[in-house]
Amino acid sequence: MIRHSNYIFIIILTLLSSALSAQKFKSYNDGPYIKIKDGRTELSWIKNGRHKTEEGVTNDTSIFNVSGLPEVNLSELDFDRDLPTEYDNVSKFLAISDIHGQHDLFIKILVSHNVIDTTGVWTYGDGHLMIVGDIFDRGDKVTESLWFLFDLEKQAKRNGGHVHILLGNHELMVLHGDVRYINPKYQYTAGKLKVEYKELFSKETVLGQWLRSKNITEKINDIVFVHGGFSKQVLDKEKSLIKINDIFKQQITSKKKIKSNNSKLIDLLYFENGPLWYRGYANPNGFDVEVADDILDLLDAETIVVGHTSMPKIITLHDNKIILIDSSIKFGSTGEVLIMQNDTLYRGMDDGTKVVLGDDKDKGFGSPFNYVYNLGDGDLTIILNTDIKKLLKNKLKEEYQDSKLTAVHNNEFNRVWNIKLRSRGNMRKKICELPPLKLNFPKSTLRYLGFDGYDKLKLVIPCDDSKYAQEGNYKEEVVYRLYEIIDSIALRTRQVNIVLQDKKKTKYDFNGFFVEDEHDFSSRTGAKIINEGIIMGPGTQRESYLKLVFFQYMICNTDWSYYSKHNLKLIHLPGEKRTRAVPHDFDYAGIVGMDYAVPHDKMPIHDVWQPFFRGKNVTAEEVKMMAQFYNSKKERIYATINDDKYLSDKSKKQMTKFIDRFYETLDNEKQWHSKLINPKSLNSNKK
Ligand code: ZN
């Protein structure tokens, strides 16, 4: 029996014991996990990293209320077990998918669209909330979402509304004991409770029974919802959603039953192309409007709504026939929901605003570069499957060739693209074993998936597969980010792990980076790129000129020219009278230290480690101004190098030396004249 005084006692005990052995246990909370066995409830939970249990009888009238854990009304552990598959005359709904443990974002979205109030009370009237699978895995607040929904479903019913929860592949994985994606927190809980994680959702548990009662597909009005999608292959074999739900409940939620059953239909439903896993709709190749129509005919529906494949926003295909609603809530930062109201479908944003679905085609989520740039932290891998021999043979010709691009983000499959790629770059394609690459995405595919903007990506990869070339690539990427500290009008980059494969055999596996193309840069900043005419540095916007020449001096780079627009983009910003330049390609900079980098014959230095100031007509007044400016950025410059997660310690030290020397010069006025104001004296150093 659970009584209040017990809890106070437990909490005091917990505080005392955790104070005594604080370092022994991780301080976290999880649960409750409730088992009903022989008419008795058994409760387990983790409080401050410690395992707690209580037992009582099932007609318990108390409330489980432990701070930091979901509140559970123990007198209401029962639930509707017989859920219909079809719902008619629904006036409004809000659908969301792939929450993946991001409970806080989930709640924020529900509050902002008035499904609940800030205290968790249902305020959606007779509306329907539809969860299209994948509450489990990845994030660390899965238990919170489950108990929240367990309660909300009762609240909705009392108000004439409804909460639908469809199982996704991750629910099925947990029920089957596949724990590859569970958050480490839950491994810890399972360890503490001395059971397998799946046992916490066994048939003897409240949540386990509840999940097993759920459908995998439902229909509201004319709209079918399912986590992955229905392939034609599946529907040709079985098109009754009621039957499909029955097969899942009776056979597929139990791994044992799948194994002992030799049914073709079960195989079809359970494996890769089954309704919880299918990704066909997210792949524009081979999914045209005729196939969509066939599928909708078989389902006797107007629209099919799926989750499962992460998109940057809700995507609608073929006039709202297919709607992909997994809008990457799993990353925990933003997400969207599908709303139906007054017979109109909307994309609901996480701030509570909404736009008519399909009405905002002009406002896509940008170009592939914008997409990868905005993916946020986390590992991004692209696997390029192409004829590598041909690529290397043709690298000087810059000829496009076919490639498959598989994108993986945070170990999660993102998408396969059929793209074209070619070499690019001025010197590197001649000097390097591997040239920098340009990836060309098919325009129709991009538009299909809601991308807009420029369709190509520029990729800078290490010169070869040596550790040395890899470090050089890391350093160059850091230099791009250093320049962003100096001038906000800069090209952006995004780190990426690259696997180059030839007929599925991996030939190269290293890190590189995407660098913003001038088209992307222009549409972001409004800059006009100047390709014609001659512009000399001193004639450009003075402050940006000074920032740039001091920056090049800091990183020991002389490999740039205003006159020939070499490694500089000359741009014109709206509202500005004068032009300015944006630097790129820093592989000849001393701070990057590539072995092929030598200064141009015209430079009065004999190696790239020597600083040489290329600013023209810079006055002492201006040096002073720049010294002040660069000193205000000093901390961030050092931190960008030292906090980088890719650079080796050795590289950090090497780069830091360049920065040290630069600041020594800036801080020593006596050196200004010979080094910055009239640097020609360095001519004597020339060999
Ligand atoms: Zn999924």
PDB file of C-alpha atoms in Angstrom, residues 409-510:
ATOM      1  CA  HIS A 409      22.758  11.167 -39.278  1.00  0.00           C
ATOM      2  CA  ASN A 410      23.452  10.198 -35.665  1.00  0.00           C
ATOM      3  CA  ASN A 411      23.676   6.565 -36.788  1.00  0.00           C
ATOM      4  CA  GLU A 412      20.228   6.828 -38.249  1.00  0.00           C
ATOM      5  CA  PHE A 413      19.530   6.116 -41.874  1.00  0.00           C
ATOM      6  CA  ASN A 414      18.443   9.332 -43.482  1.00  0.00           C
ATOM      7  CA  ARG A 415      17.992   8.776 -47.190  1.00  0.00           C
ATOM      8  CA  VAL A 416      19.457   7.335 -50.379  1.00  0.00           C
ATOM      9  CA  TRP A 417      19.878   9.650 -53.328  1.00  0.00           C
ATOM     10  CA  ASN A 418      20.864   9.006 -56.913  1.00  0.00           C
ATOM     11  CA  ILE A 419      23.204  11.876 -57.586  1.00  0.00           C
ATOM     12  CA  LYS A 420      25.992  12.867 -59.926  1.00  0.00           C
ATOM     13  CA  LEU A 421      29.424  13.878 -58.775  1.00  0.00           C
ATOM     14  CA  ARG A 422      32.600  15.250 -60.255  1.00  0.00           C
ATOM     15  CA  SER A 423      35.948  16.616 -59.193  1.00  0.00           C
ATOM     16  CA  ARG A 424      36.450  20.344 -58.747  1.00  0.00           C
ATOM     17  CA  GLY A 425      39.061  22.730 -57.362  1.00  0.00           C
ATOM     18  CA  ASN A 426      41.930  24.569 -58.971  1.00  0.00           C
ATOM     19  CA  MET A 427      45.172  23.160 -57.683  1.00  0.00           C
ATOM     20  CA  ARG A 428      43.966  20.307 -55.566  1.00  0.00           C
ATOM     21  CA  LYS A 429      42.586  18.283 -58.424  1.00  0.00           C
ATOM     22  CA  LYS A 430      46.089  18.368 -59.919  1.00  0.00           C
ATOM     23  CA  ILE A 431      48.124  17.889 -56.772  1.00  0.00           C
ATOM     24  CA  CYS A 432      45.978  15.579 -54.711  1.00  0.00           C
ATOM     25  CA  GLU A 433      45.314  11.890 -55.108  1.00  0.00           C
ATOM     26  CA  LEU A 434      41.680  12.733 -54.327  1.00  0.00           C
ATOM     27  CA  PRO A 435      40.176  15.938 -55.670  1.00  0.00           C
ATOM     28  CA  PRO A 436      37.539  18.028 -53.877  1.00  0.00           C
ATOM     29  CA  LEU A 437      34.077  17.024 -55.082  1.00  0.00           C
ATOM     30  CA  LYS A 438      30.936  18.610 -56.326  1.00  0.00           C
ATOM     31  CA  LEU A 439      27.745  16.682 -55.642  1.00  0.00           C
ATOM     32  CA  ASN A 440      24.861  17.376 -57.963  1.00  0.00           C
ATOM     33  CA  PHE A 441      21.381  16.477 -56.729  1.00  0.00           C
ATOM     34  CA  PRO A 442      18.567  15.783 -59.187  1.00  0.00           C
ATOM     35  CA  LYS A 443      16.366  18.861 -59.182  1.00  0.00           C
ATOM     36  CA  SER A 444      13.109  16.952 -59.481  1.00  0.00           C
ATOM     37  CA  THR A 445      13.929  14.862 -56.414  1.00  0.00           C
ATOM     38  CA  LEU A 446      14.800  17.952 -54.419  1.00  0.00           C
ATOM     39  CA  ARG A 447      11.569  19.684 -55.334  1.00  0.00           C
ATOM     40  CA  TYR A 448       9.624  16.521 -54.631  1.00  0.00           C
ATOM     41  CA  LEU A 449      10.923  16.441 -51.090  1.00  0.00           C
ATOM     42  CA  GLY A 450      10.365  20.120 -50.438  1.00  0.00           C
ATOM     43  CA  PHE A 451      13.912  21.335 -50.964  1.00  0.00           C
ATOM     44  CA  ASP A 452      14.444  24.522 -52.816  1.00  0.00           C
ATOM     45  CA  GLY A 453      17.460  26.632 -53.595  1.00  0.00           C
ATOM     46  CA  TYR A 454      20.741  25.540 -55.063  1.00  0.00           C
ATOM     47  CA  ASP A 455      21.013  21.867 -55.998  1.00  0.00           C
ATOM     48  CA  LYS A 456      24.746  21.232 -55.567  1.00  0.00           C
ATOM     49  CA  LEU A 457      27.046  20.630 -52.644  1.00  0.00           C
ATOM     50  CA  LYS A 458      30.746  21.422 -52.478  1.00  0.00           C
ATOM     51  CA  LEU A 459      32.767  18.918 -50.581  1.00  0.00           C
ATOM     52  CA  VAL A 460      36.354  19.352 -49.398  1.00  0.00           C
ATOM     53  CA  ILE A 461      37.991  16.024 -48.656  1.00  0.00           C
ATOM     54  CA  PRO A 462      41.506  15.103 -47.531  1.00  0.00           C
ATOM     55  CA  CYS A 463      44.092  14.966 -50.318  1.00  0.00           C
ATOM     56  CA  ASP A 464      44.656  11.250 -49.695  1.00  0.00           C
ATOM     57  CA  ASP A 465      43.904   8.786 -46.933  1.00  0.00           C
ATOM     58  CA  SER A 466      46.926   9.650 -44.779  1.00  0.00           C
ATOM     59  CA  LYS A 467      46.562  10.918 -41.246  1.00  0.00           C
ATOM     60  CA  TYR A 468      48.513  13.963 -42.287  1.00  0.00           C
ATOM     61  CA  ALA A 469      46.028  14.893 -45.007  1.00  0.00           C
ATOM     62  CA  GLN A 470      43.162  14.324 -42.581  1.00  0.00           C
ATOM     63  CA  GLU A 471      44.675  16.741 -40.063  1.00  0.00           C
ATOM     64  CA  GLY A 472      45.177  19.265 -42.854  1.00  0.00           C
ATOM     65  CA  ASN A 473      41.515  18.982 -43.738  1.00  0.00           C
ATOM     66  CA  TYR A 474      40.458  19.472 -40.102  1.00  0.00           C
ATOM     67  CA  LYS A 475      42.687  22.529 -39.862  1.00  0.00           C
ATOM     68  CA  GLU A 476      41.300  24.079 -43.003  1.00  0.00           C
ATOM     69  CA  GLU A 477      37.754  23.654 -41.769  1.00  0.00           C
ATOM     70  CA  VAL A 478      38.706  25.334 -38.499  1.00  0.00           C
ATOM     71  CA  VAL A 479      40.171  28.257 -40.478  1.00  0.00           C
ATOM     72  CA  TYR A 480      36.798  28.772 -42.160  1.00  0.00           C
ATOM     73  CA  ARG A 481      35.189  28.981 -38.742  1.00  0.00           C
ATOM     74  CA  LEU A 482      37.879  31.340 -37.484  1.00  0.00           C
ATOM     75  CA  TYR A 483      37.000  33.690 -40.283  1.00  0.00           C
ATOM     76  CA  GLU A 484      33.343  33.574 -39.252  1.00  0.00           C
ATOM     77  CA  ILE A 485      34.482  35.056 -35.930  1.00  0.00           C
ATOM     78  CA  ILE A 486      36.144  37.926 -37.762  1.00  0.00           C
ATOM     79  CA  ASP A 487      33.437  38.689 -40.286  1.00  0.00           C
ATOM     80  CA  SER A 488      29.855  37.487 -40.225  1.00  0.00           C
ATOM     81  CA  ILE A 489      29.867  37.757 -44.016  1.00  0.00           C
ATOM     82  CA  ALA A 490      31.696  34.467 -44.420  1.00  0.00           C
ATOM     83  CA  LEU A 491      31.252  31.099 -46.061  1.00  0.00           C
ATOM     84  CA  ARG A 492      29.905  28.435 -43.729  1.00  0.00           C
ATOM     85  CA  THR A 493      31.043  24.836 -43.394  1.00  0.00           C
ATOM     86  CA  ARG A 494      29.710  21.561 -42.054  1.00  0.00           C
ATOM     87  CA  GLN A 495      31.836  18.593 -40.959  1.00  0.00           C
ATOM     88  CA  VAL A 496      30.921  15.260 -42.516  1.00  0.00           C
ATOM     89  CA  ASN A 497      32.208  11.723 -42.381  1.00  0.00           C
ATOM     90  CA  ILE A 498      32.704  10.433 -45.906  1.00  0.00           C
ATOM     91  CA  VAL A 499      32.841   6.855 -47.026  1.00  0.00           C
ATOM     92  CA  LEU A 500      33.891   6.378 -50.625  1.00  0.00           C
ATOM     93  CA  GLN A 501      32.805   3.027 -51.940  1.00  0.00           C
ATOM     94  CA  ASP A 502      33.273   1.220 -55.181  1.00  0.00           C
ATOM     95  CA  LYS A 503      30.807  -1.613 -55.777  1.00  0.00           C
ATOM     96  CA  LYS A 504      30.081  -1.682 -52.049  1.00  0.00           C
ATOM     97  CA  LYS A 505      33.761  -2.063 -51.141  1.00  0.00           C
ATOM     98  CA  THR A 506      34.998   0.774 -48.982  1.00  0.00           C
ATOM     99  CA  LYS A 507      38.091   2.414 -50.428  1.00  0.00           C
ATOM    100  CA  TYR A 508      38.233   5.532 -48.293  1.00  0.00           C
ATOM    101  CA  ASP A 509      36.723   6.439 -44.946  1.00  0.00           C
ATOM    102  CA  PHE A 510      37.606   9.857 -43.602  1.00  0.00           C
TER     103      PHE A 510
END
